[in-house]
PDB file of C-alpha atoms in Angstrom:
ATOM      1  CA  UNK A 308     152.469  -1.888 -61.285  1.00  0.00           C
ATOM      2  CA  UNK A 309     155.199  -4.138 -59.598  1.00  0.00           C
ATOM      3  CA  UNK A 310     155.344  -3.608 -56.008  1.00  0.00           C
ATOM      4  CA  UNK A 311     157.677  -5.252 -53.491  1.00  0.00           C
ATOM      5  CA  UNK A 312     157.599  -5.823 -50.035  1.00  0.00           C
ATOM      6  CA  UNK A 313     160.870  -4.351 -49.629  1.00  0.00           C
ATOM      7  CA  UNK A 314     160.355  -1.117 -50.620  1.00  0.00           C
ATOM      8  CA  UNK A 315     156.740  -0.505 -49.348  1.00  0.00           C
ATOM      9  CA  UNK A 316     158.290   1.196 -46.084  1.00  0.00           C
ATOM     10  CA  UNK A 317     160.559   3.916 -47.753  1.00  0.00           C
ATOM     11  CA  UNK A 318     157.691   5.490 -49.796  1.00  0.00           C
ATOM     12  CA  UNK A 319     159.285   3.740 -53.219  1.00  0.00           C
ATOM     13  CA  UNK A 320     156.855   4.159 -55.764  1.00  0.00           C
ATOM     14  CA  UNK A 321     156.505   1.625 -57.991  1.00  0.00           C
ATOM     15  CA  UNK A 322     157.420   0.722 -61.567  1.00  0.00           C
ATOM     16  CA  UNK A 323     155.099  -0.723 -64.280  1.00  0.00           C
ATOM     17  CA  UNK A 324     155.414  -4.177 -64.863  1.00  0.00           C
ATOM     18  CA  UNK A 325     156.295  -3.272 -69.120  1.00  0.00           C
ATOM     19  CA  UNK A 326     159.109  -1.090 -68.129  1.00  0.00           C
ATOM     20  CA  UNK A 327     160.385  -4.215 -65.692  1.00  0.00           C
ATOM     21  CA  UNK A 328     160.091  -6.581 -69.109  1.00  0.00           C
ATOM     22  CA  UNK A 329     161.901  -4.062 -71.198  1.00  0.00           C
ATOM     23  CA  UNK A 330     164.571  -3.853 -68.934  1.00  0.00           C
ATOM     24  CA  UNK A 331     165.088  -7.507 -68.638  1.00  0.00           C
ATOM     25  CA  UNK A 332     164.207  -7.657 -72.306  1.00  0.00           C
ATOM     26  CA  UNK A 333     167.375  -4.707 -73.314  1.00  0.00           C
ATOM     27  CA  UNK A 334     169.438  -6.256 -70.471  1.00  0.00           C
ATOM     28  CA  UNK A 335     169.080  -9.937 -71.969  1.00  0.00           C
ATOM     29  CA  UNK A 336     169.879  -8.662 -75.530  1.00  0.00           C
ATOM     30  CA  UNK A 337     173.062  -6.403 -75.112  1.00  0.00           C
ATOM     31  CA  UNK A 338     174.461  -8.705 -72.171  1.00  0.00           C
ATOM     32  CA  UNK A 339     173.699 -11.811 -75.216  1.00  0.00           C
ATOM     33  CA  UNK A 340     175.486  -9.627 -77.947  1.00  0.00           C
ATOM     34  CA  UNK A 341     178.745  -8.369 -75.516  1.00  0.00           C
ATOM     35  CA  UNK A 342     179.134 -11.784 -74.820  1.00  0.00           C
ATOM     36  CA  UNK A 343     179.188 -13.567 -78.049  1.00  0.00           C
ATOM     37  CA  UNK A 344     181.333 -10.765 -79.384  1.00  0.00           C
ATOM     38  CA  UNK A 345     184.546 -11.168 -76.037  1.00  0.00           C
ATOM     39  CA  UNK A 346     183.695 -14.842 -76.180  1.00  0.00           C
ATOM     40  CA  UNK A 347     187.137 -15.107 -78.443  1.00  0.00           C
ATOM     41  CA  UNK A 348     188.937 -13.615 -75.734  1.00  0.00           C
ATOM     42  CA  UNK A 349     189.014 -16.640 -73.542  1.00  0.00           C
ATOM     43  CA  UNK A 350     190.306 -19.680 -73.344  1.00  0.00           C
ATOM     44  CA  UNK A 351     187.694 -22.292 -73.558  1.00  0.00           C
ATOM     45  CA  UNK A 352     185.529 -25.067 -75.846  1.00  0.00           C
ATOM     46  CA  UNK A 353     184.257 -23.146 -79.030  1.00  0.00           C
ATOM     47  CA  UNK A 354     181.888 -26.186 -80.176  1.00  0.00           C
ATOM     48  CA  UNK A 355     178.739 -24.578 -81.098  1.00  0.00           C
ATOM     49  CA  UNK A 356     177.057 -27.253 -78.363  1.00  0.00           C
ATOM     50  CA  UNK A 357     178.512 -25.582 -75.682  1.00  0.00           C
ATOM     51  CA  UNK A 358     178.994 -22.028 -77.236  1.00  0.00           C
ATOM     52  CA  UNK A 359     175.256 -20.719 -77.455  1.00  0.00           C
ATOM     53  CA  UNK A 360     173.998 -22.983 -73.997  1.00  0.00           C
ATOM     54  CA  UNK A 361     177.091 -21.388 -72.097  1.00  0.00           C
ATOM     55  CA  UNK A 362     176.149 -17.434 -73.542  1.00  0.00           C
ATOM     56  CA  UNK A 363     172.401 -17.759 -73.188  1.00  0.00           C
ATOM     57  CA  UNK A 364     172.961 -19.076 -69.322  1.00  0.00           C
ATOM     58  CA  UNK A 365     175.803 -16.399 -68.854  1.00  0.00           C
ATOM     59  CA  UNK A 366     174.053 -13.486 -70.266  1.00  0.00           C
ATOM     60  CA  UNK A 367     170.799 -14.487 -68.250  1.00  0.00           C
ATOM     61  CA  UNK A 368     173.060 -13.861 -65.049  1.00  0.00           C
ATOM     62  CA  UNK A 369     174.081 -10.849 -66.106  1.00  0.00           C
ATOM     63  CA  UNK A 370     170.810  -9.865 -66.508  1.00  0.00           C
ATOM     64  CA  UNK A 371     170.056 -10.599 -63.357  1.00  0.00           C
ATOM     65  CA  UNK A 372     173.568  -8.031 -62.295  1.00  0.00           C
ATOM     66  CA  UNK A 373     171.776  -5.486 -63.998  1.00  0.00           C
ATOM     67  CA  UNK A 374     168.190  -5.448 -62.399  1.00  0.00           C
ATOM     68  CA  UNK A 375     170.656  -5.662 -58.658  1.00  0.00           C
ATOM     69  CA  UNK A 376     172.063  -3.012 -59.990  1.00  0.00           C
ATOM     70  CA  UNK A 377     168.622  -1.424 -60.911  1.00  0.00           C
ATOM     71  CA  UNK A 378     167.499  -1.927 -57.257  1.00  0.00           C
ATOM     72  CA  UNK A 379     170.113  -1.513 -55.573  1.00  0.00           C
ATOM     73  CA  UNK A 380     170.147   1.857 -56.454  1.00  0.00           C
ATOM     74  CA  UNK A 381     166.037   1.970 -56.201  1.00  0.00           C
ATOM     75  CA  UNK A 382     167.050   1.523 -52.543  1.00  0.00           C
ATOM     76  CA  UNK A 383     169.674   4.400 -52.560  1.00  0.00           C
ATOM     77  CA  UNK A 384     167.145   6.356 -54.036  1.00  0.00           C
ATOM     78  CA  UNK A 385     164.277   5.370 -52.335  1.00  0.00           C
ATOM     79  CA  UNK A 386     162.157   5.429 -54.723  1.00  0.00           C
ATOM     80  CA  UNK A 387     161.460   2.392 -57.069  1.00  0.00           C
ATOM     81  CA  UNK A 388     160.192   4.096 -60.183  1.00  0.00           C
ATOM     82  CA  UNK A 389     163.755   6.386 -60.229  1.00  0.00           C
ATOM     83  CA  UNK A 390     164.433   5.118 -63.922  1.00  0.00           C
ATOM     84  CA  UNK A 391     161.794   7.900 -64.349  1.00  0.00           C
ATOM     85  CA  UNK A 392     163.763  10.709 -63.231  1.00  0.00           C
ATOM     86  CA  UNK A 393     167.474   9.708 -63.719  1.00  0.00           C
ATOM     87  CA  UNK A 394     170.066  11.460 -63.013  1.00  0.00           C
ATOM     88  CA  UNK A 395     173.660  11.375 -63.808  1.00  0.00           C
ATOM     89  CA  UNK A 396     174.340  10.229 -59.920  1.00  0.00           C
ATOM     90  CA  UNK A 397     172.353   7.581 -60.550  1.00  0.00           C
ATOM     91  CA  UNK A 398     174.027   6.477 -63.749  1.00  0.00           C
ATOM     92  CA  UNK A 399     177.164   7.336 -61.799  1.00  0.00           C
ATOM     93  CA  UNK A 400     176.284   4.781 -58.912  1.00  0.00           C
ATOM     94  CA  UNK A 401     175.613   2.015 -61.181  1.00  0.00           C
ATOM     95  CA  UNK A 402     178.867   2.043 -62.916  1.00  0.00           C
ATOM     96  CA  UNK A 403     180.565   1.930 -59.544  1.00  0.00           C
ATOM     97  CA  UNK A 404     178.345  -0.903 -58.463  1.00  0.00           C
ATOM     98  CA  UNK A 405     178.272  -2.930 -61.919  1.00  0.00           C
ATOM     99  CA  UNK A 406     182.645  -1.688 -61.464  1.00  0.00           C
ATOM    100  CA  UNK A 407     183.110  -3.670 -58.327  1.00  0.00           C
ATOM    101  CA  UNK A 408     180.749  -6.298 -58.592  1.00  0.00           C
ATOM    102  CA  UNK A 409     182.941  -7.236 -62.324  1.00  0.00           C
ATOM    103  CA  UNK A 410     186.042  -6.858 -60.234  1.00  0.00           C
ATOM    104  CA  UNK A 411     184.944  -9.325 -57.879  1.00  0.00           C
ATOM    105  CA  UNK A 412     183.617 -11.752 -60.201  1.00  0.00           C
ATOM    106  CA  UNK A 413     186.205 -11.549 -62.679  1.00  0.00           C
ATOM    107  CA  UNK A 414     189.161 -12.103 -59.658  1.00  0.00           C
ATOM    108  CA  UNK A 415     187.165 -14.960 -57.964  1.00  0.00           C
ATOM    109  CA  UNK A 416     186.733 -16.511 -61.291  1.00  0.00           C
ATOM    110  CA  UNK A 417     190.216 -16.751 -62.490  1.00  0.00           C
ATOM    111  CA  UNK A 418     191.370 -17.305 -58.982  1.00  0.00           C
ATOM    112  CA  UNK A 419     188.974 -20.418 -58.842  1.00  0.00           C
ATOM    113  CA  UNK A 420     189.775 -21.519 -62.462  1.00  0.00           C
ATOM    114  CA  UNK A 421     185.887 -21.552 -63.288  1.00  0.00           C
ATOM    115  CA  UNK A 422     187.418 -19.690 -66.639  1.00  0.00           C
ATOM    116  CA  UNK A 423     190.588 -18.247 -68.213  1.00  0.00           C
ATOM    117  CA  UNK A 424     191.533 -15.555 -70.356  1.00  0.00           C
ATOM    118  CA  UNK A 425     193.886 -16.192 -74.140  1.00  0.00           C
ATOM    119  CA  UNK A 426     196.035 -14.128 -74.837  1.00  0.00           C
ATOM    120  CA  UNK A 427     193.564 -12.130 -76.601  1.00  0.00           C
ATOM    121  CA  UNK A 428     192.122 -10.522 -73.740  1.00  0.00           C
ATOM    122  CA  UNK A 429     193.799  -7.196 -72.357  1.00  0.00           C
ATOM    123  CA  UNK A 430     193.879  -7.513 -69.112  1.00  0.00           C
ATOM    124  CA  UNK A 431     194.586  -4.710 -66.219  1.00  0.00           C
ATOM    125  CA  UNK A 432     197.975  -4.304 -64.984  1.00  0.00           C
ATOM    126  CA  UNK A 433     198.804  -5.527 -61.733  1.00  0.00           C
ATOM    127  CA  UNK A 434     195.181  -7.108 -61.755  1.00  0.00           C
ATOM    128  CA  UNK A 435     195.815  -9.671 -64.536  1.00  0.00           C
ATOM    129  CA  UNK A 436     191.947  -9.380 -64.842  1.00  0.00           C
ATOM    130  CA  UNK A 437     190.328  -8.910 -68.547  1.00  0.00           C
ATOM    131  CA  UNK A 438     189.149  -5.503 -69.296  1.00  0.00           C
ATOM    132  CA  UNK A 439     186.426  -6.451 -71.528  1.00  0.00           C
ATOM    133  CA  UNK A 440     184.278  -8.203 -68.756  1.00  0.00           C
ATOM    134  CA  UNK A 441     184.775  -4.714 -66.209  1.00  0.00           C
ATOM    135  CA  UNK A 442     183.708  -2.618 -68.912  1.00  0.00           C
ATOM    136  CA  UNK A 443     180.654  -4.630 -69.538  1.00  0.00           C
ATOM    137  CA  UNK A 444     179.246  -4.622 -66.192  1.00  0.00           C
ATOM    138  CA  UNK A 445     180.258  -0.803 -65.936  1.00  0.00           C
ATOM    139  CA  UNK A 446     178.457   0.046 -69.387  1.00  0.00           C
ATOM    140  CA  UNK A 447     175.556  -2.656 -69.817  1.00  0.00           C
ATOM    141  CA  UNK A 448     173.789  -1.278 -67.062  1.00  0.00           C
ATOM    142  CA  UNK A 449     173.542   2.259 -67.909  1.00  0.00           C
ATOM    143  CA  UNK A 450     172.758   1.601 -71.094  1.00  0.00           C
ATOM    144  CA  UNK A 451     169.939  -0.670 -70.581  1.00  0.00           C
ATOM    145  CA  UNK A 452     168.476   2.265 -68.183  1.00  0.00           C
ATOM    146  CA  UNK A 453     168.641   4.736 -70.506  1.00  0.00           C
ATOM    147  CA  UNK A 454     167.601   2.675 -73.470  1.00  0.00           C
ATOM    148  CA  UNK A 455     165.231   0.930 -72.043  1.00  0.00           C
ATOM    149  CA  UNK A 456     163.641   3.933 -70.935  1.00  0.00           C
ATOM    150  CA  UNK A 457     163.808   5.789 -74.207  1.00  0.00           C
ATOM    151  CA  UNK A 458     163.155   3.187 -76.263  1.00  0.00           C
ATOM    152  CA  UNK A 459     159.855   1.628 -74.661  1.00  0.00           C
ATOM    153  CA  UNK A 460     159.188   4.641 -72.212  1.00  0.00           C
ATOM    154  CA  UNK A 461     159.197   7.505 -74.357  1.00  0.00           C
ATOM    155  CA  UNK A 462     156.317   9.605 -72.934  1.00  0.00           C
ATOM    156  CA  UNK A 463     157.779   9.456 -69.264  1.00  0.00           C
ATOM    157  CA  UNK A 464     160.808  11.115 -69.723  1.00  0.00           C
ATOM    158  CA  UNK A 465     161.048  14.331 -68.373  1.00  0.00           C
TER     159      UNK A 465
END
């Protein structure tokens, strides 16, 4: 069982250390596939060199969104092992988190010129921000919960 210092004084229960792995494992995998799939959508060096380091390093971070977003909510919930007992709220709250943490990104980005968008990429009106990257972060998450859960955690569903 994985227990952190941080959640030892609001009775958080703990999660095994297999159901961690498979959610970094499920995280890793869909962030990897979502973002060789919208990589087309921006503007940027498509040499094979720089193609699979840049995905592999970006969908690593965004495996590291998702298991924020995993404990962030733990903390709302107070209870570490909540991935046991979801409920929509929960799955609610994490789109709302993984929703402005994309926004954020996504604007401080393009603001900073770290990357840019071709004309591929729809973006949001009035935003000019690509759609593709907010529904990721919105999506990703719950569906590495639940699958991750289902998939590898079967037996403690309820």
């Amino acid at each position: 069982m994985v227990r952190t210092a941080l959640f030892q004084g609001v009775n958080a229960g703990s999660i095994p250390a297999g159901a961690a792995v498979s959610l970094i494992f499920v995280g890793f995998l869909l962030n990897l596939a979502w973002e060789a799939g919208q990589n087309l959508l921006y503007a940027w060096d498509p040499k094979i060199s720089v193609f699979i380091p840049y995905i592999f390093f970006v969908s690593l971070k965004d495996t590291l969104v998702i298991l924020a977003i995993y404990w962030l909510t733990a903390l709302v919930r107070q209870k570490a092992d909540w991935i046991f007992e979801m409920e929509a709220k929960d799955l609610i709250f994490a789109g709302f988190i993984g929703l402005a943490y994309a926004l954020g990104a996504e604007f401080q980005a393009i603001q900073s010129g770290r990357w840019q968008y071709n004309e591929l990429m729809p973006l949001i009106p009035g935003l000019e921000i690509g759609v593709t990257p907010i529904l990721q972060m919105m999506i990703l998450p719950i569906v590495t919960f639940y699958w991750a859960l289902k998939k590898f955690w079967p037996a403690q569903l309820t």
